[in-house]
Amino acid sequence: MGEKKVELDAVFSCSNSTHHFDIHWTRIGDATKPPLVFIHGTPWSSVEWHDLALVLRDHFCIYLYDHPGFGHSPQPRRLDGKEPDLDGSLALRAQASAALFDHFKFSQPPHVVAHDNGGLVSLRLFLEHGIKFVSLCLMDVVAMGPFGLPIFNVVANNQSVFEQIPARFVDGFVRSYIRGASHKGMSPEVEDSFAQQWSEGGTQGPARFLQEMVQAHNRTTGDLEKRYGDVGKQIPVKVMWGANDSWLPPEIAHRLATALNAQKVVLIEEAGHLVQYDNPSKLAFELGIWLMQQA
């Protein structure tokens, strides 16, 4: 599937006791169809879901959004003017998403599909915020410890050094990191669609990318993993994974599925962490079958 243009033409604003959020989002398809929400991870944006959204829009009412600090959504702003908190647990990100889900005012609970650390956000939505789902599909998600790639540790322990590196060199680092998520390699257009937000003059910038690396180094689920077994007891859960994911080895898929009491685990052959681009036809088939079975 090639990249297609989807505009996030709406903005939802909200605040909690410490931070303000402006979240760019859109809805695609017939509002009377079953709702389906896609949740992206790091260092991606809602762009990673564009192709699937366009494929499925005749059957579902699809919701896409950029997390605060990604894509078109500005980073969270502290109400006291200080720097935004380091959100290693993604609890802050889940709070913003929970408010957005409430704003959507679904006519019925949605299906949810999450990728990368969007998986942890989705599990916090369900277990901590009481957001009801019809089904949950988790793709190559960050949701079980131990966490982190070696590069996260390097950046976190040398953040002041990385912050002094010229932006053009950080851009090269960003692009190399992004390319590593694909097993087959990605087109320059796809690479640009993810990398441009982190470039100098981009919607987020290089400092935000480095902040995400530090945050990833501090990733934690707290006590949430102890409750994972409740998820599959309440809703259908499917775990899908790129069989060639070099960031998150497929054995994690089986551990996660067991912890969640998931109904099914599927490994997508010839696909790395970015299954959406490595084997899009197989992914669309597996996801379409799953969603139709749960409808």
Coordinates of C-alpha atoms in Angstrom, one line a residue, residues 13-286:
S13 CA -8.1 20.8 23.6
C14 CA -8.1 19.7 27.2
S15 CA -6.2 20.1 30.4
N16 CA -5.6 18.1 33.6
S17 CA -4.2 19.5 36.8
T18 CA -0.7 20.0 35.4
H19 CA -0.7 20.0 31.6
H20 CA -2.6 21.3 28.6
F21 CA -3.1 19.3 25.4
D22 CA -4.1 20.2 21.8
I23 CA -4.7 17.0 19.9
H24 CA -5.2 16.9 16.1
W25 CA -7.6 14.2 14.9
T26 CA -10.0 13.2 12.2
R27 CA -12.9 10.9 11.5
I28 CA -13.2 8.9 8.2
G29 CA -16.2 7.1 7.0
D30 CA -19.9 6.7 7.9
A31 CA -20.7 7.8 11.4
T32 CA -23.3 5.1 11.6
K33 CA -20.7 2.3 11.1
P34 CA -19.0 0.6 14.1
P35 CA -16.2 2.9 15.4
L36 CA -12.6 1.9 15.0
V37 CA -9.7 3.8 16.6
F38 CA -6.1 3.5 15.6
I39 CA -3.4 4.4 18.1
H40 CA 0.1 5.1 16.9
G41 CA 3.5 4.8 18.8
T42 CA 7.0 6.3 18.8
P43 CA 8.5 7.8 16.7
W44 CA 5.6 7.6 14.3
S45 CA 2.3 9.5 13.9
S46 CA -1.2 8.7 12.6
V47 CA 0.4 8.6 9.2
E48 CA 1.3 4.9 9.9
W49 CA -2.5 4.1 9.8
H50 CA -3.5 6.1 6.7
D51 CA -3.5 3.2 4.2
L52 CA -5.4 0.8 6.5
A53 CA -7.9 3.5 7.4
L54 CA -8.7 4.1 3.7
V55 CA -9.0 0.4 3.1
L56 CA -11.5 -0.1 6.0
R57 CA -13.5 3.1 5.8
D58 CA -16.4 1.5 4.0
H59 CA -17.0 -0.8 6.9
F60 CA -16.1 1.3 9.9
C61 CA -16.2 4.8 11.2
I62 CA -12.4 5.4 11.7
Y63 CA -10.8 7.7 14.1
L64 CA -7.1 8.8 13.8
Y65 CA -5.2 11.2 15.9
D66 CA -1.6 12.4 16.7
H67 CA -0.5 12.1 20.3
P68 CA 0.6 15.4 21.9
G69 CA 4.2 15.9 20.8
F70 CA 3.8 13.9 17.5
G71 CA 2.8 14.8 14.0
H72 CA 0.6 17.8 14.0
S73 CA -0.2 17.9 17.7
P74 CA 2.1 20.2 19.7
Q75 CA 3.8 18.7 22.8
P76 CA 2.0 19.0 26.1
R77 CA 2.3 22.3 27.9
R78 CA 2.7 22.6 31.6
L79 CA 0.3 25.0 33.2
D80 CA 3.0 26.5 35.4
G81 CA 5.3 27.3 32.4
K82 CA 7.9 24.7 33.3
E83 CA 9.2 22.0 30.9
P84 CA 6.7 19.2 30.3
D85 CA 7.1 16.2 32.6
L86 CA 9.0 13.1 31.4
D87 CA 6.2 10.6 30.8
G88 CA 8.1 7.3 31.0
S89 CA 5.0 5.5 32.1
L90 CA 2.8 7.1 29.3
A91 CA 0.2 7.8 32.0
L92 CA 0.1 11.4 30.9
R93 CA -0.4 10.4 27.3
A94 CA -3.1 8.0 28.3
Q95 CA -4.9 10.8 30.2
A96 CA -5.0 12.9 27.1
S97 CA -6.2 10.0 25.0
A98 CA -8.9 9.2 27.5
A99 CA -10.2 12.8 27.3
L100 CA -10.2 12.5 23.5
F101 CA -12.1 9.2 23.6
D102 CA -14.7 10.9 25.8
H103 CA -14.9 13.7 23.3
F104 CA -15.6 11.3 20.5
K105 CA -18.9 10.4 22.1
F106 CA -19.1 7.0 20.4
S107 CA -22.6 5.6 19.8
Q108 CA -21.1 2.2 20.8
P109 CA -17.7 1.1 22.2
P110 CA -15.0 1.1 19.6
H111 CA -12.7 -1.5 18.2
V112 CA -9.1 -0.4 19.0
V113 CA -5.9 -1.2 17.1
A114 CA -2.6 -0.1 18.6
H115 CA 1.1 -0.2 17.5
D116 CA 4.3 0.2 19.4
N117 CA 3.9 2.1 22.7
G118 CA 0.4 2.9 21.6
G119 CA -0.2 -0.6 23.0
L120 CA 0.6 0.6 26.5
V121 CA -1.6 3.6 26.0
S122 CA -4.5 1.4 25.0
L123 CA -4.1 -0.9 28.0
R124 CA -4.1 2.1 30.3
L125 CA -7.2 3.4 28.7
F126 CA -9.0 0.1 29.3
L127 CA -7.6 -0.8 32.7
E128 CA -7.1 2.6 34.4
H129 CA -9.6 4.9 32.7
G130 CA -12.5 2.5 32.2
I131 CA -12.8 3.1 28.4
K132 CA -14.8 0.3 27.0
F133 CA -13.6 -1.5 23.8
V134 CA -15.4 -4.0 21.6
S135 CA -12.1 -5.6 20.8
L136 CA -8.4 -4.9 21.0
C137 CA -5.7 -5.7 18.4
L138 CA -2.1 -5.1 19.5
M139 CA 0.7 -4.9 16.8
D140 CA 4.3 -5.1 17.8
V141 CA 3.6 -3.2 21.0
V142 CA 5.6 -1.9 23.8
A143 CA 3.7 -3.2 26.9
M144 CA 5.9 -5.6 28.8
G145 CA 9.3 -5.2 30.5
P146 CA 12.2 -5.3 30.3
F147 CA 12.1 -2.2 28.0
G148 CA 14.4 -0.3 25.8
L149 CA 16.9 -0.6 23.0
P150 CA 20.6 0.1 23.7
I151 CA 20.4 3.4 21.8
F152 CA 17.9 4.7 24.4
N153 CA 20.4 4.2 27.1
V154 CA 23.1 5.9 25.1
V155 CA 21.0 9.0 24.5
A156 CA 19.6 9.1 28.1
N157 CA 23.1 9.0 29.6
N158 CA 24.5 11.5 27.2
Q159 CA 21.6 13.8 26.6
S160 CA 23.5 17.1 27.0
V161 CA 26.0 15.8 24.3
F162 CA 23.3 14.9 21.9
E163 CA 21.6 18.2 22.4
Q164 CA 24.8 20.0 21.1
I165 CA 24.9 18.0 17.9
P166 CA 23.9 20.1 14.8
A167 CA 20.3 19.4 13.7
R168 CA 21.4 18.0 10.3
F169 CA 23.3 15.2 12.1
V170 CA 20.3 14.5 14.4
D171 CA 18.2 14.2 11.2
G172 CA 20.6 11.5 10.0
F173 CA 20.3 9.7 13.3
V174 CA 16.5 9.9 13.1
R175 CA 16.3 8.5 9.6
S176 CA 18.7 5.7 10.4
Y177 CA 16.6 4.8 13.4
I178 CA 13.4 4.9 11.4
R179 CA 14.8 2.7 8.7
G180 CA 15.7 0.1 11.2
A181 CA 12.0 -0.6 11.9
S182 CA 11.5 -2.0 8.4
H183 CA 12.5 -5.5 7.4
K184 CA 12.2 -4.9 3.7
G185 CA 13.3 -1.3 3.6
M186 CA 11.1 1.7 3.0
S187 CA 10.7 4.2 0.2
P188 CA 12.1 7.7 0.6
E189 CA 8.5 9.0 0.7
V190 CA 7.6 6.8 3.7
E191 CA 10.8 7.7 5.4
D192 CA 10.1 11.4 4.9
S193 CA 6.6 11.1 6.2
F194 CA 7.9 10.0 9.6
A195 CA 11.2 11.8 9.8
Q196 CA 10.1 15.3 8.7
Q197 CA 8.3 16.0 12.0
W198 CA 11.6 15.6 13.9
S199 CA 13.7 17.7 11.5
E200 CA 14.8 21.3 12.1
G201 CA 11.7 23.4 11.2
G202 CA 9.5 20.3 11.5
T203 CA 6.4 20.3 13.6
Q204 CA 8.3 18.7 16.5
G205 CA 12.0 19.3 15.9
P206 CA 15.2 17.3 16.9
A207 CA 15.1 18.2 20.6
R208 CA 11.6 16.5 20.8
F209 CA 13.0 13.4 19.2
L210 CA 15.9 13.2 21.7
Q211 CA 13.3 13.7 24.5
E212 CA 11.4 10.7 23.3
M213 CA 14.6 8.6 23.3
V214 CA 15.2 9.6 27.0
Q215 CA 11.5 8.9 27.8
A216 CA 11.8 5.5 26.2
H217 CA 14.8 4.7 28.4
N218 CA 12.6 5.4 31.4
R219 CA 9.6 3.3 30.2
T220 CA 7.7 1.6 33.0
T221 CA 4.3 -0.1 33.4
G222 CA 4.3 0.1 37.2
D223 CA 1.7 -2.4 38.5
L224 CA -0.3 -2.4 35.3
E225 CA 1.1 -5.7 34.0
K226 CA -0.4 -7.4 37.1
R227 CA -3.8 -6.6 35.7
Y228 CA -3.2 -7.7 32.1
G229 CA -5.0 -11.0 32.6
D230 CA -8.3 -9.1 33.1
V231 CA -8.2 -7.7 29.6
G232 CA -8.7 -11.0 27.7
K233 CA -11.4 -12.0 30.2
Q234 CA -13.5 -9.0 29.3
I235 CA -12.9 -8.4 25.6
P236 CA -11.5 -10.3 22.6
V237 CA -7.7 -9.6 22.2
K238 CA -5.5 -10.4 19.2
V239 CA -1.8 -10.0 19.1
M240 CA -0.1 -9.5 15.7
W241 CA 3.7 -9.3 15.3
G242 CA 6.2 -8.9 12.5
A243 CA 8.1 -12.2 12.4
N244 CA 11.3 -10.3 11.6
D245 CA 10.9 -7.5 14.2
S246 CA 14.4 -6.6 15.2
W247 CA 13.3 -4.1 17.8
L248 CA 10.8 -6.3 19.7
P249 CA 11.5 -10.1 19.1
P250 CA 8.4 -12.2 18.3
E251 CA 8.8 -14.2 21.6
I252 CA 7.4 -11.0 23.3
A253 CA 4.2 -11.6 21.3
H254 CA 3.7 -14.9 22.9
R255 CA 4.5 -13.7 26.4
L256 CA 2.1 -10.8 26.0
A257 CA -0.7 -13.0 24.6
T258 CA -0.4 -15.3 27.6
A259 CA -0.4 -12.4 30.0
L260 CA -3.5 -10.8 28.4
N261 CA -5.4 -14.1 27.9
A262 CA -5.5 -13.2 24.2
Q263 CA -7.6 -15.2 21.8
K264 CA -5.0 -15.4 19.0
V265 CA -1.4 -14.7 18.1
V266 CA -0.4 -14.2 14.5
L267 CA 3.2 -13.7 13.2
I268 CA 3.3 -11.8 10.0
E269 CA 6.1 -13.3 7.8
E270 CA 8.5 -11.0 5.9
A271 CA 7.7 -8.1 8.2
G272 CA 9.7 -6.1 10.8
H273 CA 8.4 -3.6 13.4
L274 CA 6.6 -1.6 10.7
V275 CA 4.3 -4.4 9.5
Q276 CA 2.0 -1.8 7.9
Y277 CA 4.7 -1.2 5.2
D278 CA 6.6 -4.5 5.1
N279 CA 3.6 -6.8 4.5
P280 CA 0.5 -4.6 4.1
S281 CA -1.7 -7.1 2.3
K282 CA -1.3 -9.8 4.9
L283 CA -1.8 -7.3 7.7
A284 CA -5.0 -5.9 6.0
F285 CA -6.3 -9.5 5.6
E286 CA -5.6 -10.5 9.2

